C-alpha cells in the first residue's frame, strides 16, 4: 500500500475483472475513493459496465456526481444517462451545483436528453422531479420536445427563471421551437 503506484496497479486489476466480466465491488468501491482523480474517473467508468449488477450503483454515482474533479463528474453523468429513473435525474441535475465547463455542460445536455422519458412526462403533468429551478430550466432547454414551451412560459410568468438563463429561455420561447400554451 505504500507503493506510489498502488492505486494504478489496483485499477489495472479492476480492468482485468472487467475484461473477464466479473464484478468486483470491493475493489471498485476502494478505487472510487482514491486520492487520485484519474483513478476515481476510470473506476467510475467501470460502473457503467457493471451498473445492472451493482446493488448500490446509484450511491456510488452520487458521490462521483459531486466529485471535486470535473472528469469524475462527467463519467458519473454519462453513466447516469444509462439508468433511466428519478434518482438518476436528480443526481445528474445536481452536477450543476458544482463548477461547470464546456465538457460537463455537453455531458449534462446529453444525459438530460437520455433521461427525458423519465423527467419530461412528470414536468408536463405539473410535477417537478427536479427541485432546483436552474437545473429544471437546463433540462427543459436541453429538450427538443416542443411541449416544453408551456413549462418554460409558466416559469417566466412566475418570475422563477434565473437571470443567467433568462435570455436563453425567452429566445427558446420566441423562436417557435416550442408549443405555447393557449392564450399566450
mmCIF file of C-alpha atoms in Angstrom:
data_model
loop_
_atom_site.group_PDB
_atom_site.id
_atom_site.type_symbol
_atom_site.label_atom_id
_atom_site.label_comp_id
_atom_site.label_asym_id
_atom_site.label_seq_id
_atom_site.Cartn_x
_atom_site.Cartn_y
_atom_site.Cartn_z
ATOM 1 C CA UNK A 1 0.000 0.000 0.000
ATOM 2 C CA UNK A 2 2.968 2.359 0.385
ATOM 3 C CA UNK A 3 3.968 1.937 -3.272
ATOM 4 C CA UNK A 4 3.218 5.170 -5.194
ATOM 5 C CA UNK A 5 1.777 3.005 -7.998
ATOM 6 C CA UNK A 6 -0.531 1.063 -5.662
ATOM 7 C CA UNK A 7 -3.803 2.587 -6.929
ATOM 8 C CA UNK A 8 -2.632 2.284 -10.541
ATOM 9 C CA UNK A 9 -1.960 -1.424 -10.063
ATOM 10 C CA UNK A 10 -5.338 -1.912 -8.390
ATOM 11 C CA UNK A 11 -7.011 -0.077 -11.287
ATOM 12 C CA UNK A 12 -5.304 -2.436 -13.714
ATOM 13 C CA UNK A 13 -6.646 -5.344 -11.639
ATOM 14 C CA UNK A 14 -10.132 -3.818 -11.834
ATOM 15 C CA UNK A 15 -9.816 -3.680 -15.607
ATOM 16 C CA UNK A 16 -8.850 -7.358 -15.661
ATOM 17 C CA UNK A 17 -12.013 -8.154 -13.698
ATOM 18 C CA UNK A 18 -13.970 -6.011 -16.157
ATOM 19 C CA UNK A 19 -12.422 -7.831 -19.131
ATOM 20 C CA UNK A 20 -13.402 -11.147 -17.539
ATOM 21 C CA UNK A 21 -16.914 -9.780 -16.903
ATOM 22 C CA UNK A 22 -16.520 -10.465 -13.205
ATOM 23 C CA UNK A 23 -17.942 -7.829 -10.873
ATOM 24 C CA UNK A 24 -15.581 -6.949 -8.030
ATOM 25 C CA UNK A 25 -17.494 -4.398 -5.912
ATOM 26 C CA UNK A 26 -14.987 -4.128 -3.049
ATOM 27 C CA UNK A 27 -12.108 -3.191 -5.339
ATOM 28 C CA UNK A 28 -14.350 -0.816 -7.285
ATOM 29 C CA UNK A 29 -15.522 0.926 -4.092
ATOM 30 C CA UNK A 30 -11.926 1.336 -2.888
ATOM 31 C CA UNK A 31 -10.797 2.859 -6.172
ATOM 32 C CA UNK A 32 -13.757 5.239 -6.250
ATOM 33 C CA UNK A 33 -12.330 6.722 -3.041
ATOM 34 C CA UNK A 34 -8.775 7.099 -4.369
ATOM 35 C CA UNK A 35 -6.998 10.382 -3.711
ATOM 36 C CA UNK A 36 -6.078 10.481 -7.412
ATOM 37 C CA UNK A 37 -8.836 11.966 -9.601
ATOM 38 C CA UNK A 38 -7.799 9.991 -12.680
ATOM 39 C CA UNK A 39 -8.212 6.746 -10.721
ATOM 40 C CA UNK A 40 -11.678 7.799 -9.470
ATOM 41 C CA UNK A 41 -12.614 8.764 -13.038
ATOM 42 C CA UNK A 42 -11.510 5.441 -14.522
ATOM 43 C CA UNK A 43 -13.256 3.487 -11.773
ATOM 44 C CA UNK A 44 -16.447 5.490 -12.362
ATOM 45 C CA UNK A 45 -16.424 4.421 -15.990
ATOM 46 C CA UNK A 46 -16.415 0.782 -14.875
ATOM 47 C CA UNK A 47 -19.724 1.381 -13.073
ATOM 48 C CA UNK A 48 -21.393 1.923 -16.458
ATOM 49 C CA UNK A 49 -20.445 -1.636 -17.431
ATOM 50 C CA UNK A 50 -21.495 -3.177 -14.135
ATOM 51 C CA UNK A 51 -24.371 -0.927 -13.063
ATOM 52 C CA UNK A 52 -27.086 -3.540 -13.587
ATOM 53 C CA UNK A 53 -25.190 -5.919 -11.299
ATOM 54 C CA UNK A 54 -24.239 -3.441 -8.597
ATOM 55 C CA UNK A 55 -26.988 -3.080 -5.993
ATOM 56 C CA UNK A 56 -25.585 0.281 -4.894
ATOM 57 C CA UNK A 57 -24.697 1.782 -8.277
ATOM 58 C CA UNK A 58 -26.712 4.939 -7.604
ATOM 59 C CA UNK A 59 -24.992 5.548 -4.267
ATOM 60 C CA UNK A 60 -21.598 5.076 -5.888
ATOM 61 C CA UNK A 61 -22.542 7.532 -8.620
ATOM 62 C CA UNK A 62 -23.958 10.042 -6.135
ATOM 63 C CA UNK A 63 -20.510 10.536 -4.662
ATOM 64 C CA UNK A 64 -18.896 10.870 -8.083
ATOM 65 C CA UNK A 65 -21.581 13.299 -9.324
ATOM 66 C CA UNK A 66 -20.404 15.574 -6.503
ATOM 67 C CA UNK A 67 -16.707 14.833 -7.017
ATOM 68 C CA UNK A 68 -14.308 17.757 -6.856
ATOM 69 C CA UNK A 69 -12.780 16.722 -10.169
ATOM 70 C CA UNK A 70 -14.776 17.548 -13.331
ATOM 71 C CA UNK A 71 -13.744 14.405 -15.235
ATOM 72 C CA UNK A 72 -15.094 12.166 -12.481
ATOM 73 C CA UNK A 73 -18.365 14.127 -12.544
ATOM 74 C CA UNK A 74 -18.505 13.766 -16.332
ATOM 75 C CA UNK A 75 -18.083 9.973 -16.127
ATOM 76 C CA UNK A 76 -20.811 9.836 -13.487
ATOM 77 C CA UNK A 77 -23.122 11.850 -15.765
ATOM 78 C CA UNK A 78 -22.606 9.547 -18.704
ATOM 79 C CA UNK A 79 -23.343 6.506 -16.551
ATOM 80 C CA UNK A 80 -26.472 8.120 -15.077
ATOM 81 C CA UNK A 81 -27.789 8.589 -18.615
ATOM 82 C CA UNK A 82 -27.932 4.792 -18.893
ATOM 83 C CA UNK A 83 -30.034 4.429 -15.746
ATOM 84 C CA UNK A 84 -33.488 5.854 -16.531
ATOM 85 C CA UNK A 85 -35.083 6.607 -13.153
ATOM 86 C CA UNK A 86 -35.900 9.594 -10.961
ATOM 87 C CA UNK A 87 -32.788 9.204 -8.800
ATOM 88 C CA UNK A 88 -30.578 9.386 -11.902
ATOM 89 C CA UNK A 89 -32.360 12.571 -12.988
ATOM 90 C CA UNK A 90 -31.826 14.084 -9.548
ATOM 91 C CA UNK A 91 -28.142 13.111 -9.436
ATOM 92 C CA UNK A 92 -27.474 14.311 -12.977
ATOM 93 C CA UNK A 93 -29.127 17.663 -12.283
ATOM 94 C CA UNK A 94 -27.080 18.059 -9.099
ATOM 95 C CA UNK A 95 -23.922 18.360 -11.197
ATOM 96 C CA UNK A 96 -24.969 21.962 -11.905
ATOM 97 C CA UNK A 97 -24.317 22.814 -8.257
ATOM 98 C CA UNK A 98 -20.568 22.438 -8.869
ATOM 99 C CA UNK A 99 -18.372 24.421 -11.283
ATOM 100 C CA UNK A 100 -19.142 23.565 -14.896
ATOM 101 C CA UNK A 101 -17.020 23.564 -18.035
ATOM 102 C CA UNK A 102 -17.975 23.014 -21.669
ATOM 103 C CA UNK A 103 -17.450 19.253 -21.429
ATOM 104 C CA UNK A 104 -19.660 18.902 -18.357
ATOM 105 C CA UNK A 105 -22.232 21.177 -19.966
ATOM 106 C CA UNK A 106 -22.379 18.956 -23.036
ATOM 107 C CA UNK A 107 -22.359 15.770 -20.937
ATOM 108 C CA UNK A 108 -25.273 17.048 -18.881
ATOM 109 C CA UNK A 109 -27.112 18.108 -22.042
ATOM 110 C CA UNK A 110 -26.740 14.559 -23.440
ATOM 111 C CA UNK A 111 -27.756 12.999 -20.141
ATOM 112 C CA UNK A 112 -30.823 15.255 -19.866
ATOM 113 C CA UNK A 113 -31.883 14.088 -23.321
ATOM 114 C CA UNK A 114 -31.288 10.427 -22.500
ATOM 115 C CA UNK A 115 -33.312 10.741 -19.301
ATOM 116 C CA UNK A 116 -36.079 12.783 -20.959
ATOM 117 C CA UNK A 117 -38.561 9.862 -20.979
ATOM 118 C CA UNK A 118 -38.298 9.905 -17.175
ATOM 119 C CA UNK A 119 -38.468 13.605 -16.304
ATOM 120 C CA UNK A 120 -40.444 15.256 -19.140
ATOM 121 C CA UNK A 121 -43.785 13.445 -18.616
ATOM 122 C CA UNK A 122 -43.642 14.435 -14.958
ATOM 123 C CA UNK A 123 -42.925 18.077 -15.771
ATOM 124 C CA UNK A 124 -45.756 18.139 -18.324
ATOM 125 C CA UNK A 125 -48.077 16.768 -15.602
ATOM 126 C CA UNK A 126 -47.158 19.728 -13.388
ATOM 127 C CA UNK A 127 -44.767 17.789 -11.184
ATOM 128 C CA UNK A 128 -41.194 18.866 -10.778
ATOM 129 C CA UNK A 129 -38.853 15.892 -10.420
ATOM 130 C CA UNK A 130 -36.002 18.419 -10.422
ATOM 131 C CA UNK A 131 -36.402 20.665 -7.393
ATOM 132 C CA UNK A 132 -33.875 23.378 -8.291
ATOM 133 C CA UNK A 133 -35.295 25.786 -10.879
ATOM 134 C CA UNK A 134 -31.953 26.435 -12.579
ATOM 135 C CA UNK A 135 -31.494 22.683 -13.006
ATOM 136 C CA UNK A 136 -35.053 22.289 -14.302
ATOM 137 C CA UNK A 137 -34.542 25.099 -16.819
ATOM 138 C CA UNK A 138 -31.326 23.446 -18.036
ATOM 139 C CA UNK A 139 -33.190 20.178 -18.634
ATOM 140 C CA UNK A 140 -36.093 21.940 -20.371
ATOM 141 C CA UNK A 141 -33.700 23.791 -22.665
ATOM 142 C CA UNK A 142 -31.895 20.543 -23.490
ATOM 143 C CA UNK A 143 -35.121 19.005 -24.740
ATOM 144 C CA UNK A 144 -36.145 19.089 -28.396
ATOM 145 C CA UNK A 145 -39.749 18.322 -27.470
ATOM 146 C CA UNK A 146 -41.978 21.231 -28.492
ATOM 147 C CA UNK A 147 -44.149 20.693 -25.417
ATOM 148 C CA UNK A 148 -41.529 22.275 -23.140
ATOM 149 C CA UNK A 149 -42.972 25.658 -24.126
ATOM 150 C CA UNK A 150 -45.702 25.609 -21.519
ATOM 151 C CA UNK A 151 -43.441 24.812 -18.544
ATOM 152 C CA UNK A 152 -40.960 27.445 -19.758
ATOM 153 C CA UNK A 153 -43.709 30.054 -20.098
ATOM 154 C CA UNK A 154 -45.019 29.151 -16.641
ATOM 155 C CA UNK A 155 -41.546 29.616 -15.155
ATOM 156 C CA UNK A 156 -41.194 33.001 -16.883
ATOM 157 C CA UNK A 157 -44.628 34.125 -15.667
ATOM 158 C CA UNK A 158 -43.820 33.116 -12.100
ATOM 159 C CA UNK A 159 -40.508 35.002 -12.226
ATOM 160 C CA UNK A 160 -38.589 31.871 -11.302
ATOM 161 C CA UNK A 161 -36.218 31.745 -14.282
ATOM 162 C CA UNK A 162 -32.694 32.503 -13.065
ATOM 163 C CA UNK A 163 -31.343 35.695 -14.598
ATOM 164 C CA UNK A 164 -28.394 33.792 -16.058
ATOM 165 C CA UNK A 165 -30.789 31.695 -18.191
ATOM 166 C CA UNK A 166 -33.490 34.282 -18.877
ATOM 167 C CA UNK A 167 -32.267 35.291 -22.335
ATOM 168 C CA UNK A 168 -31.907 31.684 -23.469
ATOM 169 C CA UNK A 169 -35.380 30.801 -22.178
ATOM 170 C CA UNK A 170 -37.011 33.781 -23.881
ATOM 171 C CA UNK A 171 -35.197 33.006 -27.125
ATOM 172 C CA UNK A 172 -36.415 29.411 -26.951
ATOM 173 C CA UNK A 173 -39.985 30.544 -26.352
ATOM 174 C CA UNK A 174 -39.978 33.118 -29.144
ATOM 175 C CA UNK A 175 -38.192 31.155 -31.837
ATOM 176 C CA UNK A 176 -41.210 28.913 -32.467
ATOM 177 C CA UNK A 177 -39.445 25.743 -31.411
ATOM 178 C CA UNK A 178 -41.973 25.165 -28.673
ATOM 179 C CA UNK A 179 -45.702 24.752 -28.436
ATOM 180 C CA UNK A 180 -47.068 27.676 -26.484
ATOM 181 C CA UNK A 181 -49.977 27.396 -24.079
ATOM 182 C CA UNK A 182 -53.344 28.724 -25.196
ATOM 183 C CA UNK A 183 -53.854 32.396 -24.528
ATOM 184 C CA UNK A 184 -50.183 33.243 -24.576
#
